[in-house]
Coordinates of C-alpha atoms and ligand atoms in Angstrom, one line a residue:
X1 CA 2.0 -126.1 103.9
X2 CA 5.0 -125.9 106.7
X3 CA 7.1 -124.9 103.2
X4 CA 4.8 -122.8 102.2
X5 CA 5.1 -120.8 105.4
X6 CA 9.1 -121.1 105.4
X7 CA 9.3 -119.5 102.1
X8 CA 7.1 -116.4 103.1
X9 CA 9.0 -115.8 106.1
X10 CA 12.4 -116.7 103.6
X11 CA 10.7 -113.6 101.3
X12 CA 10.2 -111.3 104.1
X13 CA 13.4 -111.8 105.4
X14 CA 15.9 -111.5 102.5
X15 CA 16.1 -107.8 102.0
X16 CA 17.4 -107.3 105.5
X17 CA 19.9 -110.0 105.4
X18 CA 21.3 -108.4 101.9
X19 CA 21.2 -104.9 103.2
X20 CA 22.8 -105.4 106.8
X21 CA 23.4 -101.8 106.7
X22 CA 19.3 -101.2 107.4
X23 CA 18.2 -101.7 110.9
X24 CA 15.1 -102.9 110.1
X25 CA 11.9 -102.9 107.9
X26 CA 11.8 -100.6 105.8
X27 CA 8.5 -99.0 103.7
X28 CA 5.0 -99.4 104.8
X29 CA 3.7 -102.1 107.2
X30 CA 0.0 -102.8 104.9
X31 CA -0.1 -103.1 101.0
X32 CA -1.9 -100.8 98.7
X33 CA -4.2 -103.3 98.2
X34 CA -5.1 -103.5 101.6
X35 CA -4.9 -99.3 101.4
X36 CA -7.5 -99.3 98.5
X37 CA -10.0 -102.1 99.6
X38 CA -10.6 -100.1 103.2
X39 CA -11.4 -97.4 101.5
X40 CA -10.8 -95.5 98.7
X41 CA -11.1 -91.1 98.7
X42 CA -11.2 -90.2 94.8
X43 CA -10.4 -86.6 95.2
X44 CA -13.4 -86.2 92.4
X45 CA -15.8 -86.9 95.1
X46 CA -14.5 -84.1 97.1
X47 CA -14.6 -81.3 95.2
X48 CA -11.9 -81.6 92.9
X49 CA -12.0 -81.1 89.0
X50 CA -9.8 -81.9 86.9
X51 CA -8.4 -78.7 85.2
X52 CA -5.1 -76.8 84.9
X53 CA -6.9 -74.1 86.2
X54 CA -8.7 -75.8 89.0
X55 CA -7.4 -75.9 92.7
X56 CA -7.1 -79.4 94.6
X57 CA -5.6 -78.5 97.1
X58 CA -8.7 -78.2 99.6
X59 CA -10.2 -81.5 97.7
X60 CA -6.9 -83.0 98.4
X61 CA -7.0 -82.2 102.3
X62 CA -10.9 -82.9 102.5
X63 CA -10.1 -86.3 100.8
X64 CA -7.2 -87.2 103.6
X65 CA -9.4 -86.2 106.1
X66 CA -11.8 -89.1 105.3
X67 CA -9.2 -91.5 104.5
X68 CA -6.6 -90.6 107.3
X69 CA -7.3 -93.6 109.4
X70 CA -6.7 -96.0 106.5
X71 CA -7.6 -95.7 102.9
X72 CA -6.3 -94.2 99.6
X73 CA -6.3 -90.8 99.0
X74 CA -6.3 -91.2 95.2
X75 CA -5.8 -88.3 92.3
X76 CA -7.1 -90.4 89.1
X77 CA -5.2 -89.6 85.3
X78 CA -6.2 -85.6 84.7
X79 CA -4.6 -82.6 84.8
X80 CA -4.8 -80.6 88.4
X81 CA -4.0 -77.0 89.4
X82 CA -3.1 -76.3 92.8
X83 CA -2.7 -72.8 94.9
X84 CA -3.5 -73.9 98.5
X85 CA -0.7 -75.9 100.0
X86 CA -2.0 -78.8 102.4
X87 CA -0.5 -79.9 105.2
X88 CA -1.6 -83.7 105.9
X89 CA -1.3 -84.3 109.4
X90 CA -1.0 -87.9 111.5
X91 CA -2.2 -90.0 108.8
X92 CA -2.1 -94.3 109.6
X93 CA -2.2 -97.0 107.4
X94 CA -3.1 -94.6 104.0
X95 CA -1.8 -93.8 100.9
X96 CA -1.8 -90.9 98.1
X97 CA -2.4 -92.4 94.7
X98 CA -1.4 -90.2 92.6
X99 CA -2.2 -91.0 88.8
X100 CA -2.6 -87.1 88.0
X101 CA -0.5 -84.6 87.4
X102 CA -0.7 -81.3 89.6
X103 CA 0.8 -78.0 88.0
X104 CA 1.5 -75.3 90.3
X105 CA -0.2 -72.4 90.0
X106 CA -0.3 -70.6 94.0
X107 CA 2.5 -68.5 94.4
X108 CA 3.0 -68.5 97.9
X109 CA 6.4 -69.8 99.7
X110 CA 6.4 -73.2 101.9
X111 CA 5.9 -76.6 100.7
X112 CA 3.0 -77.3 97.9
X113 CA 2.7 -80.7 100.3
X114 CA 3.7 -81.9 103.6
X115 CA 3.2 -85.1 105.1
X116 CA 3.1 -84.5 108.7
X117 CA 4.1 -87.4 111.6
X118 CA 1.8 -90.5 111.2
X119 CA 3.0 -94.4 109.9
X120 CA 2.5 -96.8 107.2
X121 CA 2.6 -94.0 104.2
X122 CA 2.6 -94.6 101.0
X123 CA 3.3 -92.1 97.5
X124 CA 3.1 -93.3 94.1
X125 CA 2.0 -93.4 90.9
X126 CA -0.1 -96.9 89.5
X127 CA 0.6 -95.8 86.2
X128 CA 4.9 -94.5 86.3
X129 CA 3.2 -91.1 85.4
X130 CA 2.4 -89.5 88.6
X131 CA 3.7 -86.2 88.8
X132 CA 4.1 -82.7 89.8
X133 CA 5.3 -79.8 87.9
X134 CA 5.9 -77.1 89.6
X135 CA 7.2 -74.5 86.8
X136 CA 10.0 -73.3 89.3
X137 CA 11.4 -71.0 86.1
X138 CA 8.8 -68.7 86.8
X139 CA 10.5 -67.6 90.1
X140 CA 14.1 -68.6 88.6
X141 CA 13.6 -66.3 85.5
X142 CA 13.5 -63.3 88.2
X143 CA 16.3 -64.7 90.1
X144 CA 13.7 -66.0 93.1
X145 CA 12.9 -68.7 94.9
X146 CA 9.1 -70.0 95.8
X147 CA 7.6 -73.3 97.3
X148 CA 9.4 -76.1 97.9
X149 CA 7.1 -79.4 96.7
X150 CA 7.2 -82.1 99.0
X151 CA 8.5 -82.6 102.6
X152 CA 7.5 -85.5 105.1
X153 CA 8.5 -84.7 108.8
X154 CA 8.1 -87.3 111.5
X155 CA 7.1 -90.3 109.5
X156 CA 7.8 -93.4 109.7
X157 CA 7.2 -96.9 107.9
X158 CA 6.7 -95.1 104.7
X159 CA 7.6 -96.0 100.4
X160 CA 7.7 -92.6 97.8
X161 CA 7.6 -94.2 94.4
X162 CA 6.8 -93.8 90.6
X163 CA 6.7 -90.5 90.7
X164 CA 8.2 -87.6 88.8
X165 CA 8.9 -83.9 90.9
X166 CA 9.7 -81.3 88.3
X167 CA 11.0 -77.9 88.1
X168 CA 10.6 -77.0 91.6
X169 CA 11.2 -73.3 92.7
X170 CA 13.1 -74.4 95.6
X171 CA 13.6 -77.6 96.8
X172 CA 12.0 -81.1 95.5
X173 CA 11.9 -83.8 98.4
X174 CA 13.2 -83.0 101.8
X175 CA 12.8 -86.1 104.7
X176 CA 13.0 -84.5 107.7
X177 CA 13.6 -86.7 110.8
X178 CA 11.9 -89.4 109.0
X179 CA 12.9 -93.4 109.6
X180 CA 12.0 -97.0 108.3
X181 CA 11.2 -95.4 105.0
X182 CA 12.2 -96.4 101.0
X183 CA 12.1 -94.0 98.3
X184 CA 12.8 -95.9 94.5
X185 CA 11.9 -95.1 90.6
X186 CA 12.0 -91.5 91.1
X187 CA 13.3 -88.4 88.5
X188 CA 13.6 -85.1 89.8
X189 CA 14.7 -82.8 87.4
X190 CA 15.1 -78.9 88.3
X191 CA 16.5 -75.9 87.2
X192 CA 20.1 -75.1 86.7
X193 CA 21.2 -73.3 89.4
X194 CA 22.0 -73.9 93.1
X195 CA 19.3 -73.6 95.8
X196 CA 17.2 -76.4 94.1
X197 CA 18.4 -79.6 96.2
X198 CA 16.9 -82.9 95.0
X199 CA 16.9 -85.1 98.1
X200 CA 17.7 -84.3 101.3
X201 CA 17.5 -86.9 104.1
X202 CA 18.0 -86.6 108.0
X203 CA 16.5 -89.5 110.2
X204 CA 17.3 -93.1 110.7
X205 CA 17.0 -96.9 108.6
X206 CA 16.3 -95.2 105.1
X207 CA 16.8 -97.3 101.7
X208 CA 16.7 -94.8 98.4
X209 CA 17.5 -96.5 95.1
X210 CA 16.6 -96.4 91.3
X211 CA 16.3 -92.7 91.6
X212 CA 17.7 -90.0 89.1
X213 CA 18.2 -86.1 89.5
X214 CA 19.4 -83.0 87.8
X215 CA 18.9 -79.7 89.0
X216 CA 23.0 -78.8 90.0
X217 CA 22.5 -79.1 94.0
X218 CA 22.5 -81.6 96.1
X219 CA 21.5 -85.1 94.1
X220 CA 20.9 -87.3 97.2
X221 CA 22.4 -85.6 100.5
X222 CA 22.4 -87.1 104.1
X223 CA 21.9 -84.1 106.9
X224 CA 22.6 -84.6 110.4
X225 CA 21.3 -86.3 112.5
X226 CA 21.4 -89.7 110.5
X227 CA 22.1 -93.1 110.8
X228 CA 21.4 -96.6 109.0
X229 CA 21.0 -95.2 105.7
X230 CA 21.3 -97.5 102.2
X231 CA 21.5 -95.4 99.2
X232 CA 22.2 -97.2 96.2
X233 CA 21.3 -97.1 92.0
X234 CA 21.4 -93.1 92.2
X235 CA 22.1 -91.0 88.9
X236 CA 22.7 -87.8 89.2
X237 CA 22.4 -86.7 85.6
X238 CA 23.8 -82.6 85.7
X239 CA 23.1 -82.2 89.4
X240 CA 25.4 -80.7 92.2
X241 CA 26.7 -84.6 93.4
X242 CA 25.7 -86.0 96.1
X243 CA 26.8 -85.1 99.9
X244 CA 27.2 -85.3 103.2
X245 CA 26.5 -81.9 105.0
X246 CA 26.5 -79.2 105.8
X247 CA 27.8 -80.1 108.5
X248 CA 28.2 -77.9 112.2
X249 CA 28.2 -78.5 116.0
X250 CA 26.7 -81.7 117.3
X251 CA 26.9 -83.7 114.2
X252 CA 26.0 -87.5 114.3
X253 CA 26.1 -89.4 111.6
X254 CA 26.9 -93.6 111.4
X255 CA 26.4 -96.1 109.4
X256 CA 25.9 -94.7 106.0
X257 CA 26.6 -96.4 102.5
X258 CA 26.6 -95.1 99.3
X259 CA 27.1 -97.7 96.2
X260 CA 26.2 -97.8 92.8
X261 CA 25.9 -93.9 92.4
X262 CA 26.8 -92.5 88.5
X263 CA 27.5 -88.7 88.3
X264 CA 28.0 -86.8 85.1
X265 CA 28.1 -82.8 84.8
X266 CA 28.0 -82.3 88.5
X267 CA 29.8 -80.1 91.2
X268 CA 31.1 -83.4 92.2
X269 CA 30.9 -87.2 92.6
X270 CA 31.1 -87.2 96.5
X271 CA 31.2 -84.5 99.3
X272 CA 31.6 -84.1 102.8
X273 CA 31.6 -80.6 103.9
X274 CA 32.0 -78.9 107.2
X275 CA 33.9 -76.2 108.4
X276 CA 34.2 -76.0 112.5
X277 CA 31.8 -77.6 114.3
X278 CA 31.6 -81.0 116.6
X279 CA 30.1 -84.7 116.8
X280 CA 31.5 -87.1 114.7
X281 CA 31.2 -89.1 111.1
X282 CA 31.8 -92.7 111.6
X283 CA 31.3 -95.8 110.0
X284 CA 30.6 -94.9 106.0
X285 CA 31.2 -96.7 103.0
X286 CA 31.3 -95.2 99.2
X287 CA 31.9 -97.9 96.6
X288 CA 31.1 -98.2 93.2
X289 CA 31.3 -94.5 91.9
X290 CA 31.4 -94.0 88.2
X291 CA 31.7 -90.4 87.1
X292 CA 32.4 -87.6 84.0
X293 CA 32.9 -84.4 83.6
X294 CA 32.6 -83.3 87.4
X295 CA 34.3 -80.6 89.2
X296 CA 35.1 -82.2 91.9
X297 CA 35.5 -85.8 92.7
X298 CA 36.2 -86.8 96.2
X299 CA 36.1 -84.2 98.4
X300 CA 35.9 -85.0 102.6
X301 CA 36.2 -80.9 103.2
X302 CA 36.8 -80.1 107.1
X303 CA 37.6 -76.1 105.4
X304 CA 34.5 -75.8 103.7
X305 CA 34.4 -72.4 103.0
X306 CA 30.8 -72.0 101.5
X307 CA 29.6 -72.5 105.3
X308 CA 30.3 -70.0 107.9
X309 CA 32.8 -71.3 110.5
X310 CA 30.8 -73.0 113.2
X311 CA 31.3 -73.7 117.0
X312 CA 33.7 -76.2 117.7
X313 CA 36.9 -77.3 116.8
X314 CA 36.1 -79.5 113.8
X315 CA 34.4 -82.6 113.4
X316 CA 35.4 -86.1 114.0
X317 CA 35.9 -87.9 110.9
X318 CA 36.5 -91.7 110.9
X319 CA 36.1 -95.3 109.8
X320 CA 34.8 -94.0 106.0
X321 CA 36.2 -96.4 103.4
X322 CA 36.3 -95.2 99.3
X323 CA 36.0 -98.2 97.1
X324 CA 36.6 -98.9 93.4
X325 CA 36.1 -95.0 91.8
X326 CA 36.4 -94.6 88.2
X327 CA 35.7 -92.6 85.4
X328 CA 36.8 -89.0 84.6
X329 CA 37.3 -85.3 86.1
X330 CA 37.0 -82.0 84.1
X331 CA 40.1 -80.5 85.1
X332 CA 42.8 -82.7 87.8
X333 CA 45.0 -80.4 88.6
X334 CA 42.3 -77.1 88.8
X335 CA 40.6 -79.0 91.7
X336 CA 42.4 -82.6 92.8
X337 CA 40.0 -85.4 92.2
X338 CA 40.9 -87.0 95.9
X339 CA 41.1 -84.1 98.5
X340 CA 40.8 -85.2 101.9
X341 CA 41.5 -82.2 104.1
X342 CA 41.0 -82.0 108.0
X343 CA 42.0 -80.0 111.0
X344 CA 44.9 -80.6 112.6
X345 CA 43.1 -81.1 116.3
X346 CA 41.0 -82.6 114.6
X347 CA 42.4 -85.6 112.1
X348 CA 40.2 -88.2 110.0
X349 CA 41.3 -91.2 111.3
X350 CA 40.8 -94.7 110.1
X351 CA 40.2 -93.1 106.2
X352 CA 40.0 -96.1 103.6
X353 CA 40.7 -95.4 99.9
X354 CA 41.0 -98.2 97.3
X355 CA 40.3 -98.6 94.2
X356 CA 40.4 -95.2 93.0
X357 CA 41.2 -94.4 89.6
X358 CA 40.0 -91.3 88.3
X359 CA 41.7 -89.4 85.7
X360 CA 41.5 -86.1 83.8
X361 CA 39.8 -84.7 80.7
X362 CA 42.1 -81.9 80.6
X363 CA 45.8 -81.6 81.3
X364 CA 47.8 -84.8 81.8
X365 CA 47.9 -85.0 85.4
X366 CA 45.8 -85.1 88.5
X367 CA 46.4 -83.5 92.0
X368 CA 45.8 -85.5 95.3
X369 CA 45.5 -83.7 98.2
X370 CA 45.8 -84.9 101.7
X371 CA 46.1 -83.1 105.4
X372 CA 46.0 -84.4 108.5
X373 CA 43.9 -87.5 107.8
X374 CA 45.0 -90.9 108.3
X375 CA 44.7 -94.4 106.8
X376 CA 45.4 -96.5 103.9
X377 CA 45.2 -95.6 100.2
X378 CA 46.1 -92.3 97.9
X379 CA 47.3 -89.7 99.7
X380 CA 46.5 -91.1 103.3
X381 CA 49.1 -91.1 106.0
X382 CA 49.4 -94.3 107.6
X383 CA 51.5 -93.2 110.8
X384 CA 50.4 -91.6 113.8
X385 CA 51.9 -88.2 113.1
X386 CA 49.7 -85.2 114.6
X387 CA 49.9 -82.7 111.4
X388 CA 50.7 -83.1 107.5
X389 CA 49.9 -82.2 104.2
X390 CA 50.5 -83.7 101.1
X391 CA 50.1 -83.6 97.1
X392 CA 50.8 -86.0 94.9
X393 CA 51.3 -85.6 91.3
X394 CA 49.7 -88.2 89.2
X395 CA 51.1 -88.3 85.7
X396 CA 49.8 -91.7 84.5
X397 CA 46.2 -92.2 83.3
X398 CA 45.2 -95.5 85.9
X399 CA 44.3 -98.4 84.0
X400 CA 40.6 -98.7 84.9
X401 CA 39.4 -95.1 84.6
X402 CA 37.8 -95.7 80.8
X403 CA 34.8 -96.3 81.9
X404 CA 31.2 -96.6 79.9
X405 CA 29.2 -93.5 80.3
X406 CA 25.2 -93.6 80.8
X407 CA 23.3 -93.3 76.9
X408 CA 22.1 -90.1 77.4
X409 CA 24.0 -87.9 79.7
X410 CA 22.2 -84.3 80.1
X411 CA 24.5 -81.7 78.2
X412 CA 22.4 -78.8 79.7
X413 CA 19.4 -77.5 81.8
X414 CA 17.4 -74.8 81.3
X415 CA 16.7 -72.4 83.6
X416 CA 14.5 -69.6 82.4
X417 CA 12.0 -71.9 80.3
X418 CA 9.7 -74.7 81.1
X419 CA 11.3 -78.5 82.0
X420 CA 8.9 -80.9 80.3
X421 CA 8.1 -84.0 82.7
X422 CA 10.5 -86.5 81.9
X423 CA 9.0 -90.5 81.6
X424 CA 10.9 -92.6 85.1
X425 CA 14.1 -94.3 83.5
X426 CA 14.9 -97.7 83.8
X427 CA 17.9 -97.9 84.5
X428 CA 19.7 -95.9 87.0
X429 CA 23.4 -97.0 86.7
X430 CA 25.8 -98.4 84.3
X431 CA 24.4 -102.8 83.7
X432 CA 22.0 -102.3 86.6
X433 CA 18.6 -103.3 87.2
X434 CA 16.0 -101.4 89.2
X435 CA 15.3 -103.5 92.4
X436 CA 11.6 -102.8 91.5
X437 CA 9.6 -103.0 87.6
X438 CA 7.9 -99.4 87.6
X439 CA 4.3 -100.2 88.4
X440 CA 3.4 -98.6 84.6
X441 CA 5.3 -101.2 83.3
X442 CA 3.8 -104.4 84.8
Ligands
NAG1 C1 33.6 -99.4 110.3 O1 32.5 -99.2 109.5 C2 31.9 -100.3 108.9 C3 30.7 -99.8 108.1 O2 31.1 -99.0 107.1 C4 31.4 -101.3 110.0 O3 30.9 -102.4 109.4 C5 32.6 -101.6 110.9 O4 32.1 -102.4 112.0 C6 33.2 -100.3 111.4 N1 34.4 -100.6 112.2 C7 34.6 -100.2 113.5 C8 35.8 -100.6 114.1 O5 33.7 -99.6 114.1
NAG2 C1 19.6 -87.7 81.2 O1 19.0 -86.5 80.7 C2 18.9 -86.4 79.3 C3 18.4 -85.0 78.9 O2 17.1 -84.8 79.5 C4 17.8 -87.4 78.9 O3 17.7 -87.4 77.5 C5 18.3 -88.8 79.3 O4 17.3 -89.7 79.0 C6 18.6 -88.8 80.8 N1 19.1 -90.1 81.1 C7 18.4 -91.0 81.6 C8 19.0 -92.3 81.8 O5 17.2 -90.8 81.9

């Protein structure tokens, strides 16, 4: 019995041991189980039908309403429509099942869902098939934008799982201010074109894993402010790259790690972008990147010059460590697979790089670019000297750069014709296992 006990509290406490970088729990406080046996809302019982044509939106925000102080809101296998976009505001100890799949079909701007402040959240799919399809190629086709799908503001203790966001017209998942939360066996696959970001996460003690998207913007991006974040197992399968930024005046940003993340057919592999601004960067780690056929490959950008200049003198940069980077660029000396660039009143100080061994697809050499930031590794300077700038020329393929590629890398997006859902992979980076067996799967 006294073992017994031991070993549940020995369960409960391994993830935060293995991922120090977390502050705490993270993911909601009750179980689904718990969810459904208070109470379940089937969306059926409220109005909805399920049709392509129908709307469940109103069904969908009469169901919460019933279940919003614990329960599952639950959309069962069917096919929904959906024109009225719900806000779902201060729900506790619930959950949206959702087992359906919702194609838009209102045209207005927004978000097709927001979940708004409340605790103890969670988003999935019981059978892996959950999605929403949001035929964003309508809009695209006429060179516009529309709704963005799903946002949660203010919430915390929270899981989004097993589910699929396709084709937005603007954004897919944003987490706005958002903390103790996990996101894991997700695909998001968008349009080709910028403007379409896949994850964008500002807030604090956040673990996303196991999660693939292509849409070329932002794959999984960190926004000020934001600390204690783990993001790990991340594919970003034709997609901008992942980032930090943008970046601009008050920025505060600690403790992030990034490991585990494969990019192919992206902007680039890593980026950090600001251009002016204040508040400081401190304390990240990127290790374990694997990447083909990007752009750009590691890019800390202090002269960002998609972003307007903004107020302040630059900012603060330090304590960031790059470890073990392989794989390939397009093009090394086009645009320098390391490029490290800061202000002079400004340097990146205490700048790690090891590891790194990225080479070319073109050409037979590789740039690396350094200015004004300090530490060990690549083009770092390891003095105290105020202001510098430096390129090396790198004319021998590093040993370790052949790396294996993922099976099925995308070779292209389309932009003006539907995206078919795709099913949740199973594998998110090169010999690694999902954390989690997709609930379809069990
Ligand atoms: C540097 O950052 C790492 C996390 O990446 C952290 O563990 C370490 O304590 C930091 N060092 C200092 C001197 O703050
Ligand atoms: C990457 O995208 C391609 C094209 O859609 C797809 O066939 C492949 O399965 C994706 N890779 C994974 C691991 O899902």
């Amino acid at each position: 019995m006294r073992l017994g006990i031991l070993s549940v509290f020995g369960a409960l406490l391994l993830p935060a041991l293995v991922s120090a970088q977390l502050s705490g729990h993270v993911g909601p406080t009750t179980t689904r189980d718990a969810k459904r046996s208070k109470k379940v809302c089937n969306v059926l019982d409220y109005g909805g039908v399920a049709s392509k044509t129908s709307d469940i939106g109103p069904p969908i925000a009469s169901a919460f309403a019933a279940c919003k102080t614990g329960g599952t809101v639950y959309i069962p296998p069917g096919d929904y429509g959906m024109s009225t976009w719900v806000s779902l505001n201060s729900g506790t100890g619930w959950a949206l099942q959702l087992d359906g799949i919702i194609y838009r079909v209102g045209t207005d701007g927004g978000n097709m869902i927001v979940i708004d402040k409340g605790s103890d959240f969670e988003m999935y799919s019981s059978t892996s098939k959950g999605a929403i399809q949001a035929y964003g190629y309508v809009f695209h086709a006429d060179q516009k934008y529309g709704a963005r799908i799903l946002r949660l503001d203010s919430v915390k203790d929270f899981s989004i799982h097993d589910i699929a966001l396709v084709d937005a017209p603007a954004f897919h998942l944003v987490l706005d201010t958002c903390s103790n939360g996990e996101l894991y066996n997700m695909i998001i696959r968008g349009g080709n074109e910028g403007g379409l970001d896949g994850i964008d996460i500002w807030g604090s003690n956040i673990h996303v894993h196991d999660v693939e998207v292509s849409n070329k913007d932002e794959c999984v991006t960190v926004k000020s402010p934001a600390s204690n974040m783990l993001i790990e197992n991340i594919y970003c399968n034709w997609s901008g790259g992942c980032a930090m930024g943008s970046l601009g005046s008050g920025t505060d940003i600690s403790n992030i790690i990034y490991r585990n993340i494969y990019t192919a057919n992206s902007n680039q592999m890593y980026m950090l972008k600001s251009n002016g601004g204040s508040g400081t960067v401190k304390n990240c780690q990127f290790s374990n990147f694997i990447g083909h056929s990007n752009a750009y490959t590691l890019d800390l950008n202090a002269f960002w010059s998609s972003e307007k200049v903004q107020t302040g003198s630059g900012v603060q940069y330090s304590n960031i460590t790059f470890d073990n980077w392989k794989g390939t660029c397009s093009d090394g000396t086009k645009r320098a697979p390391m490029n490290v660039i800061c202000p002079a009143d400004v340097p990146c100080t205490g700048i790690t790089i090891t590891d790194f061994e990225v080479w070319t697809e073109s050409g037979s050499s590789v740039l690396w670019k350094c200015e004004n930031a300090f530490g060990t590794g690549g083009c770092l300077d390891s003095g105290d000297v105020k202001t510098y700038s430096a390129v090396s020329t790198i004319k021998a393929a590093p040993s370790g750069y052949n790396i294996p590629k993922m099976a099925d890398d995308l070779t292209s997006l389309p932009l003006t014709e539907s995206i078919p859902i795709p099913p949740i992979p199973t594998t998110f980076f090169p010999g690694a296992t999902p954390a989690t067996t997709l609930l379809g799967t069990r």
